[in-house]
Short mmCIF file of C-alpha atoms and ligand atoms in Angstrom, two decimals:
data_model
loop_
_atom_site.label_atom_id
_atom_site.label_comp_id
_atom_site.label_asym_id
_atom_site.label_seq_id
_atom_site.Cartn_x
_atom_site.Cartn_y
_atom_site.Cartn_z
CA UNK A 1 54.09 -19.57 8.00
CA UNK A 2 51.22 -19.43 10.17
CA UNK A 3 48.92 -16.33 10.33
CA UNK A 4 48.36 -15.56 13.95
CA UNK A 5 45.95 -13.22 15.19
CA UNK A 6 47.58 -10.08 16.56
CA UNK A 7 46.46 -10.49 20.08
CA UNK A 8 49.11 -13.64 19.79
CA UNK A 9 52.29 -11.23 18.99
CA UNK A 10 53.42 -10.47 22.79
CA UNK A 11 52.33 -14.18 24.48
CA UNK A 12 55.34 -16.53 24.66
CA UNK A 13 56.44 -19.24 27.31
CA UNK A 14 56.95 -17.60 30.63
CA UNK A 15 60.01 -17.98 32.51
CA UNK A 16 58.19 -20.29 34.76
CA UNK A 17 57.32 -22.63 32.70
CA UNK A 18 60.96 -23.00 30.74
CA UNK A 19 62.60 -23.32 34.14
CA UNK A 20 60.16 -26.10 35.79
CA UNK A 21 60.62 -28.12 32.83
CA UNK A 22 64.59 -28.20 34.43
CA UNK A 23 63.66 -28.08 37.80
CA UNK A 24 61.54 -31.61 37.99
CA UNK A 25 65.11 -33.24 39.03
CA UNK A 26 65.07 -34.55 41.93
CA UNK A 27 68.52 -33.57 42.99
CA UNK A 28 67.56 -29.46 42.64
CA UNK A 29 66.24 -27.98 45.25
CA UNK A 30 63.46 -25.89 43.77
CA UNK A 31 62.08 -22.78 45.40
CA UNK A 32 61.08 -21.98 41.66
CA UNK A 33 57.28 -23.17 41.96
CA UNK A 34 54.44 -21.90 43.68
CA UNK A 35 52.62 -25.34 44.32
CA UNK A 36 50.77 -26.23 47.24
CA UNK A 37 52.48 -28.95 49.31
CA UNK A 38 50.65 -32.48 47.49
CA UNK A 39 51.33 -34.73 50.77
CA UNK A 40 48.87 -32.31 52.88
CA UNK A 41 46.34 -32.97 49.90
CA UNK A 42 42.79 -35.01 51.98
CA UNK A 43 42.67 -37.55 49.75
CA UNK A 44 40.84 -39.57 51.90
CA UNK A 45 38.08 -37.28 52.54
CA UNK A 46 37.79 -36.04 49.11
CA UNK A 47 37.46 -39.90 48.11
CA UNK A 48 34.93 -40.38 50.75
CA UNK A 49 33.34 -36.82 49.80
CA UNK A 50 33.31 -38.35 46.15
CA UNK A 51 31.77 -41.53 46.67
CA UNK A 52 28.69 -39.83 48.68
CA UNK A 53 28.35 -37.81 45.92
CA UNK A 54 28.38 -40.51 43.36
CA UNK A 55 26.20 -43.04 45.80
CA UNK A 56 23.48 -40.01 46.16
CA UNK A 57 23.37 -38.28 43.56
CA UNK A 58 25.63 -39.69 40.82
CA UNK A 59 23.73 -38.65 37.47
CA UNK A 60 23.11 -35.30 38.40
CA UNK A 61 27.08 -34.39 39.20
CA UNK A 62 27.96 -35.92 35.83
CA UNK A 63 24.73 -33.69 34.19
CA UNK A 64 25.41 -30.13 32.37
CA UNK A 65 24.50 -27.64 35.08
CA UNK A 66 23.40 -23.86 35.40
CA UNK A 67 26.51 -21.59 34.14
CA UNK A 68 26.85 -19.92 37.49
CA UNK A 69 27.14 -23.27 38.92
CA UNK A 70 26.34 -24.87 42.22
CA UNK A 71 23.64 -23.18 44.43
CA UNK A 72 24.41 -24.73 47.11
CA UNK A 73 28.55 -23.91 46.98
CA UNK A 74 27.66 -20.39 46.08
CA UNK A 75 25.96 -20.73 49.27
CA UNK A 76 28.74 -22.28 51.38
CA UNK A 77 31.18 -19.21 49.54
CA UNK A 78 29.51 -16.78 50.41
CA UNK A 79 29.52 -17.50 54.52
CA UNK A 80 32.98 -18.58 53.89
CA UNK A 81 33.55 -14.65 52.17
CA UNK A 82 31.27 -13.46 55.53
CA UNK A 83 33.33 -15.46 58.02
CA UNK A 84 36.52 -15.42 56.27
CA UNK A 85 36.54 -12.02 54.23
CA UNK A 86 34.51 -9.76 56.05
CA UNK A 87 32.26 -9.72 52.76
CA UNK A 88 28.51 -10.05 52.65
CA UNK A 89 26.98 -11.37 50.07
CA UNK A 90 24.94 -14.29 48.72
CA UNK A 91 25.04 -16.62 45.73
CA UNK A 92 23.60 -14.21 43.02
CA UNK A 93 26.64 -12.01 43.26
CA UNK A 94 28.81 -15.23 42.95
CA UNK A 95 30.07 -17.16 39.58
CA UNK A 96 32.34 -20.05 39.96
CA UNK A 97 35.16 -20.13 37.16
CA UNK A 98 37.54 -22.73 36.53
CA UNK A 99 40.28 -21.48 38.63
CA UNK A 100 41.02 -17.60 39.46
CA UNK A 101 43.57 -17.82 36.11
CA UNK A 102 39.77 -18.35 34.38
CA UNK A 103 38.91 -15.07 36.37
CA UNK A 104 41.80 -13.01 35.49
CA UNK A 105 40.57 -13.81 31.90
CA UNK A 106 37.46 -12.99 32.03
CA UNK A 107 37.79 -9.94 33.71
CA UNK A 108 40.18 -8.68 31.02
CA UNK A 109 37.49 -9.36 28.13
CA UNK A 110 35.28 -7.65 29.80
CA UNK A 111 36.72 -4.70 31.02
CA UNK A 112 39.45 -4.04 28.50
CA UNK A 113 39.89 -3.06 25.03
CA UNK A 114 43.03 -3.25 22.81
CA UNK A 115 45.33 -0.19 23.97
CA UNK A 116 43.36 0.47 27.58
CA UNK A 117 45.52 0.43 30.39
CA UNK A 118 45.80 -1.94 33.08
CA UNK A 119 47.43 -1.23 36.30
CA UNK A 120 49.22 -3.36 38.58
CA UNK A 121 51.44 -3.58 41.66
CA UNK A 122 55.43 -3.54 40.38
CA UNK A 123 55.79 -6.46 40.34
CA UNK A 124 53.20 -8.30 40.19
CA UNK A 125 51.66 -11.97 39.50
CA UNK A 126 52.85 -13.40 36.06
CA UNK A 127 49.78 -15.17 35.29
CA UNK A 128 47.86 -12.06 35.42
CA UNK A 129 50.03 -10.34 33.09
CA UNK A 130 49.83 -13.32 30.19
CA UNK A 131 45.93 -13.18 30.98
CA UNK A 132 45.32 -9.84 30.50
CA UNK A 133 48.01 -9.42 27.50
CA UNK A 134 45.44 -11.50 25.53
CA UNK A 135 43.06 -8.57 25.22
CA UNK A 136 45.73 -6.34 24.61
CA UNK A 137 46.32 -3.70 27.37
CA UNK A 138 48.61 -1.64 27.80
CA UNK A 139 50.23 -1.70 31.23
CA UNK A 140 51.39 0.91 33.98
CA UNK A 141 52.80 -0.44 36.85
CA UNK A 142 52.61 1.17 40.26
CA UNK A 143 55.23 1.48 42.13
CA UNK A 144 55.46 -0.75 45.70
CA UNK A 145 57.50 -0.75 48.94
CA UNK A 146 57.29 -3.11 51.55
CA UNK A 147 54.02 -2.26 52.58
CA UNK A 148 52.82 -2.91 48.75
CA UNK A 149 51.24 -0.35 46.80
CA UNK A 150 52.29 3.32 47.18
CA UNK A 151 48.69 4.83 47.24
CA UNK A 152 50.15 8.58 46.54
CA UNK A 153 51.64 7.06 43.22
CA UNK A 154 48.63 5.50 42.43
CA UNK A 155 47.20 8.69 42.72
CA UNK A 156 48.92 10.59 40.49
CA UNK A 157 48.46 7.77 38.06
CA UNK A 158 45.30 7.91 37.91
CA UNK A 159 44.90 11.88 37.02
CA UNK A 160 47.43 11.95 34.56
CA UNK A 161 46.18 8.18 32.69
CA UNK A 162 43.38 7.92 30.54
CA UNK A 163 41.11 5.06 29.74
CA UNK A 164 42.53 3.22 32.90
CA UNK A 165 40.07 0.16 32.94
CA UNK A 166 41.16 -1.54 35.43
CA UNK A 167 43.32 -2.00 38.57
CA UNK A 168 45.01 -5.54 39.42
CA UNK A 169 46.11 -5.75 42.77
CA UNK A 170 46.90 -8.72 45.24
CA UNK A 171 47.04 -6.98 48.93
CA UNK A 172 47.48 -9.99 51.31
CA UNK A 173 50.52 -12.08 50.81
CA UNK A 174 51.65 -10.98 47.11
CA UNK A 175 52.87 -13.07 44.49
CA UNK A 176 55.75 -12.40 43.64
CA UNK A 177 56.61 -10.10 46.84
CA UNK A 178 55.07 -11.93 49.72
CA UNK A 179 53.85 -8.20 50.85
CA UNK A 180 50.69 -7.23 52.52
CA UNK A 181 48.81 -4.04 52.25
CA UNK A 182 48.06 -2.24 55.77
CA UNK A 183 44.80 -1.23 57.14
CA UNK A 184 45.55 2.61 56.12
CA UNK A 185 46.67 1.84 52.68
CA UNK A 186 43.57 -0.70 51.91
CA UNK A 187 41.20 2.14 52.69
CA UNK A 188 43.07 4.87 50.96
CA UNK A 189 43.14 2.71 48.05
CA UNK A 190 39.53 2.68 48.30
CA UNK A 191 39.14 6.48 48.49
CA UNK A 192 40.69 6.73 45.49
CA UNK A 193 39.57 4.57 43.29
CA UNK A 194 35.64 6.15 44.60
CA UNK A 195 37.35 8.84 43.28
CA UNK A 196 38.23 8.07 39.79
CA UNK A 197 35.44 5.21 40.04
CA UNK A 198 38.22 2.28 38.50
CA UNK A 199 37.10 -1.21 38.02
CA UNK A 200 39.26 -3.01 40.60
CA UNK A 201 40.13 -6.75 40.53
CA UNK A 202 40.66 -8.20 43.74
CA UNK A 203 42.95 -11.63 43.71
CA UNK A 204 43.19 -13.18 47.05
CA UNK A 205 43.87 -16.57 46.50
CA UNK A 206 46.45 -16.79 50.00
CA UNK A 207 44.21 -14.73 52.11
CA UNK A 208 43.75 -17.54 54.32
CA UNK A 209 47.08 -18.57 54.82
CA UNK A 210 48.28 -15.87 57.61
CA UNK A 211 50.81 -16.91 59.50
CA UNK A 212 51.53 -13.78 61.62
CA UNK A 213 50.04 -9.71 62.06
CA UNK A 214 46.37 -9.17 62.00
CA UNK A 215 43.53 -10.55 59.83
CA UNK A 216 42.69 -7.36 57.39
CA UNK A 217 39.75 -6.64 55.83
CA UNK A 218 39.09 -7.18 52.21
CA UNK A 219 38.93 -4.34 49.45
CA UNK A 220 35.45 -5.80 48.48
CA UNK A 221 33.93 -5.58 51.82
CA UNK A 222 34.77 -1.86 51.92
CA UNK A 223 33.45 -1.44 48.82
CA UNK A 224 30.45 0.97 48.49
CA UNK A 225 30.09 1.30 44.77
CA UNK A 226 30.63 -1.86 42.89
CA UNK A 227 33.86 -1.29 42.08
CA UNK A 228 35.40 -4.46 43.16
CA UNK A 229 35.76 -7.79 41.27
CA UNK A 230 37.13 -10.47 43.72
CA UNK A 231 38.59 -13.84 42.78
CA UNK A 232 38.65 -16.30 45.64
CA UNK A 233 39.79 -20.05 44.90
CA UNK A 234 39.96 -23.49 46.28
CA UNK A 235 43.67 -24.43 44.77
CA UNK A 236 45.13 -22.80 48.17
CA UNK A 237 42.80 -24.04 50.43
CA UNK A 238 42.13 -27.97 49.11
CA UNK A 239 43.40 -28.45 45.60
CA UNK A 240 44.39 -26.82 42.64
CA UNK A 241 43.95 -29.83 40.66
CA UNK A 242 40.27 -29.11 40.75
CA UNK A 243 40.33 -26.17 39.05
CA UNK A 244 37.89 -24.56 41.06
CA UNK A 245 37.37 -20.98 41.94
CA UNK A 246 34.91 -17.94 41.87
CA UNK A 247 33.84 -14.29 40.99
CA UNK A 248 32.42 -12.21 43.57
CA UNK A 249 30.75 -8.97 42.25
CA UNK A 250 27.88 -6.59 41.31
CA UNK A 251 24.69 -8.33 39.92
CA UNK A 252 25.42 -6.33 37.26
CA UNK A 253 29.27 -7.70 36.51
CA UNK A 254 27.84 -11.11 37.42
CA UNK A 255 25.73 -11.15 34.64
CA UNK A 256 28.18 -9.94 32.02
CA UNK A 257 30.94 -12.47 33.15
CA UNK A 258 27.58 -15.02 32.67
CA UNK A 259 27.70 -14.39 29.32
CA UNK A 260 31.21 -14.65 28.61
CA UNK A 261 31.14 -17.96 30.39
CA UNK A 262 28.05 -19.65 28.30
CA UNK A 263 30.56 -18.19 25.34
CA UNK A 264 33.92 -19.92 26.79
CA UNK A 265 32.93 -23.07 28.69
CA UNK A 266 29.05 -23.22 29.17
CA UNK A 267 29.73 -24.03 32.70
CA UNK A 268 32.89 -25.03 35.44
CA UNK A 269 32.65 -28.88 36.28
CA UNK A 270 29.49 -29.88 37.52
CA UNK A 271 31.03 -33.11 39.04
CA UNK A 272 33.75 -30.78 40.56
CA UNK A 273 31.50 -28.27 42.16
CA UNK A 274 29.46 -31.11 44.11
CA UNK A 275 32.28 -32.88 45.16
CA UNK A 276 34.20 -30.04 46.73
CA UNK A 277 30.74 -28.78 48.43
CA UNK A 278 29.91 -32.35 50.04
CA UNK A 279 33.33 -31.61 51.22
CA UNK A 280 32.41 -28.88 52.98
CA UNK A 281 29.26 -30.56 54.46
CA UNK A 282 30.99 -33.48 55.89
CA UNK A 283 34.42 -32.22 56.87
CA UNK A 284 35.57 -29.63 58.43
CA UNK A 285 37.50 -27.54 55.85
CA UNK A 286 38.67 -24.58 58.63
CA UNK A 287 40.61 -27.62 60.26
CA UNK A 288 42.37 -28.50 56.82
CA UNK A 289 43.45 -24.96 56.20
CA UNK A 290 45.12 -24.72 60.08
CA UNK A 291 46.48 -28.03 59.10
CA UNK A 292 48.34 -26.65 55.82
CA UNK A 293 48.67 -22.87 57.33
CA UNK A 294 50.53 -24.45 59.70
CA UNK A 295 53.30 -26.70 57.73
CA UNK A 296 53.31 -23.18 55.12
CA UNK A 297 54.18 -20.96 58.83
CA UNK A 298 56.80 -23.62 59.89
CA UNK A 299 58.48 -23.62 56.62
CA UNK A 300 58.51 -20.12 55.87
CA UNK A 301 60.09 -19.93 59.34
CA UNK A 302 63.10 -22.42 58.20
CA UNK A 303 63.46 -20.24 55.18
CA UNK A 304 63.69 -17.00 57.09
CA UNK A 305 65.97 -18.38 59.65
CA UNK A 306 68.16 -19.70 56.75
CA UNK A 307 68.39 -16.64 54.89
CA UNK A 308 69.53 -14.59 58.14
CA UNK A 309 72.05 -16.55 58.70
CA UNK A 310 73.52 -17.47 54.93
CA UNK A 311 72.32 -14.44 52.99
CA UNK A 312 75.05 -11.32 52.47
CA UNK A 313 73.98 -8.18 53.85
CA UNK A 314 73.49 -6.53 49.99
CA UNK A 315 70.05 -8.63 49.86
CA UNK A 316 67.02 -7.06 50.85
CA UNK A 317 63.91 -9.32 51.20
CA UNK A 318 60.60 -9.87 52.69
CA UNK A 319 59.81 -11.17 55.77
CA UNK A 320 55.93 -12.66 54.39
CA UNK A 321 53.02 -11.99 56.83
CA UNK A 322 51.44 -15.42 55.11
CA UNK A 323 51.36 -16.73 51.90
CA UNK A 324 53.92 -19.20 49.76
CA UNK A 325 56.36 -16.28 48.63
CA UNK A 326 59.23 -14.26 49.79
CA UNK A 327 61.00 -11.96 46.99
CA UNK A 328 65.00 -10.86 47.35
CA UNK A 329 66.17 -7.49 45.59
CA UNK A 330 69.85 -7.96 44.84
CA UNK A 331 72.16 -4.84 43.98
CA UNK A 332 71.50 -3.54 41.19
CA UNK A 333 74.26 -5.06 39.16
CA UNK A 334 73.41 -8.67 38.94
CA UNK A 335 71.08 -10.06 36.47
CA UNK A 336 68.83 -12.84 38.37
CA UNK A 337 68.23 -14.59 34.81
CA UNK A 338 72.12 -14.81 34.47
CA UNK A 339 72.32 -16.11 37.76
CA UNK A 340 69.50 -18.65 37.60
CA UNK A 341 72.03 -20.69 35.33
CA UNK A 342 74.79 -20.48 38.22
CA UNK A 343 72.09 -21.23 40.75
CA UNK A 344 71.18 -24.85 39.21
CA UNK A 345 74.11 -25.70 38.15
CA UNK A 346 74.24 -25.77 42.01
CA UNK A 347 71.13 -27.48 42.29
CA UNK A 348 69.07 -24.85 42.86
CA UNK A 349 66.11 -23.18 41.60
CA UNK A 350 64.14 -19.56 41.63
CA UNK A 351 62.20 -17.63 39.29
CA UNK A 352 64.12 -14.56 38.21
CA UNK A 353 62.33 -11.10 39.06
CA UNK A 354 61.98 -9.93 35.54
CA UNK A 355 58.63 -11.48 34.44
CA UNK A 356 56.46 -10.18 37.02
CA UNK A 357 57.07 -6.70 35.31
CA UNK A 358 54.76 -6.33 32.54
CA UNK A 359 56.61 -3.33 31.39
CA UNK A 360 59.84 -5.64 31.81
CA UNK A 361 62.66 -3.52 33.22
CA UNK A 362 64.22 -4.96 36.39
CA UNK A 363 66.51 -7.61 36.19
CA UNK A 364 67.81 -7.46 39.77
CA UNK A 365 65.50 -9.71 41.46
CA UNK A 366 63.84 -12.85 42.48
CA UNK A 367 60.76 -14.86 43.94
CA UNK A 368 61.51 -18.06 46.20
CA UNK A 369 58.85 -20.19 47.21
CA UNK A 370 58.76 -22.55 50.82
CA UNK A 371 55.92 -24.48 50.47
CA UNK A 372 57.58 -27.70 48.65
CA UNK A 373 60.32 -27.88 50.17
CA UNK A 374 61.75 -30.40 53.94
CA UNK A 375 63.30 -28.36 56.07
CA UNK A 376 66.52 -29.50 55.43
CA UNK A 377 66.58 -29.07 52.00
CA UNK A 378 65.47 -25.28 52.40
CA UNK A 379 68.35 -24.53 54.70
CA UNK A 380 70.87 -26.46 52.77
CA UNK A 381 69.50 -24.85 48.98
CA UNK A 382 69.42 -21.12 50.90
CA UNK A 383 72.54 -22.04 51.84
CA UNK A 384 73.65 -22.32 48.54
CA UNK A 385 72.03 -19.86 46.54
CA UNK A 386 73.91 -17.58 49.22
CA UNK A 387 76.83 -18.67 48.16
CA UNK A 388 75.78 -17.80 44.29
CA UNK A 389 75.02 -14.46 45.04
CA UNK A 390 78.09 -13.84 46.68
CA UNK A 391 80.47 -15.05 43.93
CA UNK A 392 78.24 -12.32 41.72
CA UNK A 393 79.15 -9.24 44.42
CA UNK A 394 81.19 -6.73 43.51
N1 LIG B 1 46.32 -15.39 41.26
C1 LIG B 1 47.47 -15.51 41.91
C2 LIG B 1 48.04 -14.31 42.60
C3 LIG B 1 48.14 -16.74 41.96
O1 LIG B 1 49.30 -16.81 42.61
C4 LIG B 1 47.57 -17.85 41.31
C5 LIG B 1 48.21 -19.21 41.31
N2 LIG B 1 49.54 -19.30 41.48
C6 LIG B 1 46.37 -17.68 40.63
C7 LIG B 1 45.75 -16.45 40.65
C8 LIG B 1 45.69 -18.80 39.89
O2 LIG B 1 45.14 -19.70 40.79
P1 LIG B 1 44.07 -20.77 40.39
O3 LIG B 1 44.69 -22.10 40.69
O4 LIG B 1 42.89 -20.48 41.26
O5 LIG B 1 43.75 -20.60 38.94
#
């Protein structure tokens, strides 16, 4: 037998993963993944972004580069997290990582030790729970309602938890629960972690993707004390096939997340970084997002429509602000995992609720994503999963 290290005892095959591998027919109807729609991808203008790149400056995108990365896309970030996120900044506060999963990472090894807690919203995003269970944590989750995060629970968290190292949260457009965090609630949340002075980790890879309500402001921009880590990506926005995301913090953090990046991967993709910021030069990237934001809107729409009409009055779910999520609480009594097997035996797919808990302990829910789907196949798989959950009512 094989003689793991520890830190490998609680990471096994999420549920995503075992259920995709089912779900690549293409007779199911899958509202099981969380992928970005691949005919809105630009290929076009990424190959014409490419080929500049390669014509102009082709040995220094296929060089090794500074571990930071780009200047010049740090640059083009940080207006983007001006414009876009009400943050100011400028590239020294900036790292680019190979994806936000890469952030989630390195945040953990750097903020937490074997047996520290993390906090999260319950539920929360699955990929940040396998992250962080690599440096061991253990994990309190806070509870949510519609409007995410209860801040008063947090609260009392807080002065009753020691060696808390760290608070995950996702406020606009969760994954799994396709919530978003009010005005009030982002700046109470703010007051309180001041108070208890909490590393925060800010993921906000849907931010842009609002499809009705307000823009909000950002945690990070109403930070005061450093507090705030935020993870910003491209995979939403352009492509998640280039792995391409960054770290927005304190000089400070920047540095130490520096280090752990010379230690993991010396650098993110030099090739990757030059490409996706001649993109920016020559397109216009704002135009792209209203392009996608607005096939995501329409198709969350269908999906809302569908489950009004087909879904029996027991199910409670969200109605998402933006995002590629929506998240249905069933009674109590039916297990979402049992059901999954009903559900594609109909042709249909969903992630069952339970993984997004790190603790583990509610079995009574699910996450559907839109943002793959034709209309008609939406309707017609909502239709039938309605039908599944009825046969399971008591
Ligand atoms: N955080 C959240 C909340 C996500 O939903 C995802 C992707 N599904 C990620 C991070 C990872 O994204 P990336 O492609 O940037 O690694």
């Amino acid at each position: 037998m094989v003689n793991f290290a520890e830190r490998m005892n609680d990471i096994k095959a999420s549920d995503i993963r075992e259920l995709l591998a089912l779900v690549n027919k293409p007779e199911i109807i899958s509202f099981a993944g969380g992928l970005p729609a691949p005919e809105l991808f630009p290929v076009d203008k990424i190959k014409a972004a490419t080929d500049a790149v390669m014509d102009e400056n082709g040995r220094a995108a296929l060089q090794y580069g500074p571990t930071d990365g780009l200047l010049r896309l740090r640059e083009q970030i940080a207006d983007r997290l001006l414009a876009k996120n009400g943050i100011h900044t400028d590239p020294e506060h900036i790292i680019m990582t190979a994806g936000s999963q890469q952030g989630l990472d390195f945040a953990a090894r750097l903020f937490v030790n074997p047996g520290d807690y993390v906090l999260m919203e319950s539920p929360s995003y699955l990929g940040a729970i396998n992250a962080f269970k690599l440096s061991q944590p253990r994990f309190k989750e806070v509870p949510t309602d519609d409007g995410g995060m209860i801040m008063e629970e947090l609260d009392k968290i807080l002065a009753t938890t020691e060696n808390v190292k760290m608070i995950y949260v996702i406020p606009d457009f969760q994954n799994p629960s396709g919530r978003t965090w009010s005005l009030e609630r982002r700046k109470k949340f703010m007051e309180i972690v001041n108070k208890y002075e909490v590393i925060v980790l800010e993921d906000n890879p849907y931010g842009e993707l609002r499809y009705k309500g307000e823009y909000l402001p950002s945690l990070k921009s109403m930070d005061t004390k450093g507090l705030v880590v935020y993870l910003g990506t491209f995979s939403k926005i352009l492509a998640p096939g280039y792995r391409l995301a960054w770290m927005c913090a304190s000089k400070e953090i920047i540095e130490k997340i520096n280090l752990i990046a010379q230690a993991a991967v010396l650098q993110t993709s030099t090739v990757t970084m030059m490409v996706v910021s001649k993109f920016i030069d020559m397109f216009d990237l704002d135009a792209h997002v209203e392009t996608v934001r607005a096939v995501y809107e329409h198709r969350c729409n269908v999906m809302m429509d569908a489950m009004a009409k087909y879904f029996p009055k027991e199910v409670k779910y969200t109605v998402p602000d933006g995002g590629l999520f929506t998240w249905a609480e069933l009674p109590d009594y039916i297990d979402t995992k049992v059901m999954a097997t009903q559900a594609l035996a109909q042709n249909v797919a969903y992630v069952p609720g339970i993984g997004f808990f790190p603790n583990g302990n509610n079995h009574h829910c699910m996450r559907l994503n839109y943002s793959c789907m034709p209309d008609e196949r939406i309707e017609e798989g909502i239709k039938r999963l309605a039908k599944v959950i009825e046969s399971n009512l008591k």
